[in-house]
Amino acid sequence: MVIPCTNCERDSFQSQSRPHPAPGVRDSSNALESSVARVAVVIPRRSTVLGRAEPRAFAGVASGRMRSSLTPLGPPVSRDRIIDTFPKWYTPDASLQLKEHFHERVNAACQRRNTGTVGLKLSKVVVVGDLYVGKTSLIHRFCKNVFDRDYKATIGVDFEIERFEITGIPYSLQIWDTAGQEKFKCIASAYYRGAQVIITAFDLTDVQTLGHTRQWLEDALRENEVGSCSIFLVGTKKDLLSGAACEQAEAEAVHLANEMQAEYWSVSAKTGENVKAFFSRVAALAFEQSVLQELEKRNSTRPQVGDGDLIRMEGNSPETQESKRPFSLGCC
């Protein structure tokens, strides 16, 4: 689009439509006119830029094709948080499930995108254990991919939220880091409630911390319903042990994990060994449990047609009683 803005046309416009100003009155038309002229020059440039950008923005619509995927809400899930196959256990000697695939009902629900509110909720994970066993380092290695040698002890509780995509369904874990000091136990115990996963951590180089995991687990289970939590026993600082010493420590941990009905893992927050695999396993098991619970809830609340008993009405209905009353024209 071209807008005429030549000097001759501007002079003609001034001589025909603008009266001469009275003596002593300041003429501001020149400033206004120059502003209008500048706007007239700028407008075509802006429209030209928009005109060039529009074909790119709506190229898919103009060609009759819809975009293959919509922009997800929030930042996209990182590649290592996408789970398509069921993650494997650490050792078959202490595993919650030895299967290699998701439950059939879970797969069917995910294919139909019929998982209910699973993708909208946060599944709670609590990490408990003695002071300095490496709970915070384990969480930070997974969530932030960092390792700090000189970290401060956790005061009270802290938490991180990690987003996953499991078989195409969004899923989030709320990972709670609890203090290992005795003086904060009363505070941290309030945050055990509603946990779907309980992770009891111990130091592979300190046998006493392994013995204390039983008490930590009892404290966490006391705040939750029986059978509502998946339990994991995690040995940290694997990088500090090797050979026979590591095998002996893991053998004792596996024995205790079977007694606690927990799944055992050995990890190293310093090197990152098994950290991502462990939390992927936690997320997959928690996701499967959440979907199954959603399906069971849906089936239990669905009305059943034809299963109810026949209801018989005894006595006269209000309509029948009303019809038997004597007809009266009086007001009383």
JSON list of C-alpha atoms in Angstrom, two decimals, residues 5 104 112 139 149 180 199 236 249 275 277 300 302 308 316:
[
{"chain": "A", "resi": 5, "resn": "CYS", "atom": "CA", "xyz": [3.08, 12.23, 0.88]},
{"chain": "A", "resi": 104, "resn": "GLU", "atom": "CA", "xyz": [-3.12, -54.74, 30.55]},
{"chain": "A", "resi": 112, "resn": "ARG", "atom": "CA", "xyz": [-7.75, -44.58, 24.92]},
{"chain": "A", "resi": 139, "resn": "ILE", "atom": "CA", "xyz": [17.06, -35.90, 45.24]},
{"chain": "A", "resi": 149, "resn": "ARG", "atom": "CA", "xyz": [29.89, -32.13, 48.83]},
{"chain": "A", "resi": 180, "resn": "GLY", "atom": "CA", "xyz": [16.97, -36.85, 59.56]},
{"chain": "A", "resi": 199, "resn": "ILE", "atom": "CA", "xyz": [11.74, -44.35, 50.24]},
{"chain": "A", "resi": 236, "resn": "THR", "atom": "CA", "xyz": [23.40, -44.64, 49.03]},
{"chain": "A", "resi": 249, "resn": "ALA", "atom": "CA", "xyz": [26.30, -54.79, 52.42]},
{"chain": "A", "resi": 275, "resn": "VAL", "atom": "CA", "xyz": [19.70, -42.58, 40.15]},
{"chain": "A", "resi": 277, "resn": "ALA", "atom": "CA", "xyz": [16.81, -45.64, 36.65]},
{"chain": "A", "resi": 300, "resn": "SER", "atom": "CA", "xyz": [-17.33, -48.85, 41.93]},
{"chain": "A", "resi": 302, "resn": "ARG", "atom": "CA", "xyz": [-20.77, -46.50, 38.10]},
{"chain": "A", "resi": 308, "resn": "GLY", "atom": "CA", "xyz": [-31.11, -53.58, 42.54]},
{"chain": "A", "resi": 316, "resn": "ASN", "atom": "CA", "xyz": [-51.58, -45.60, 50.39]}
]
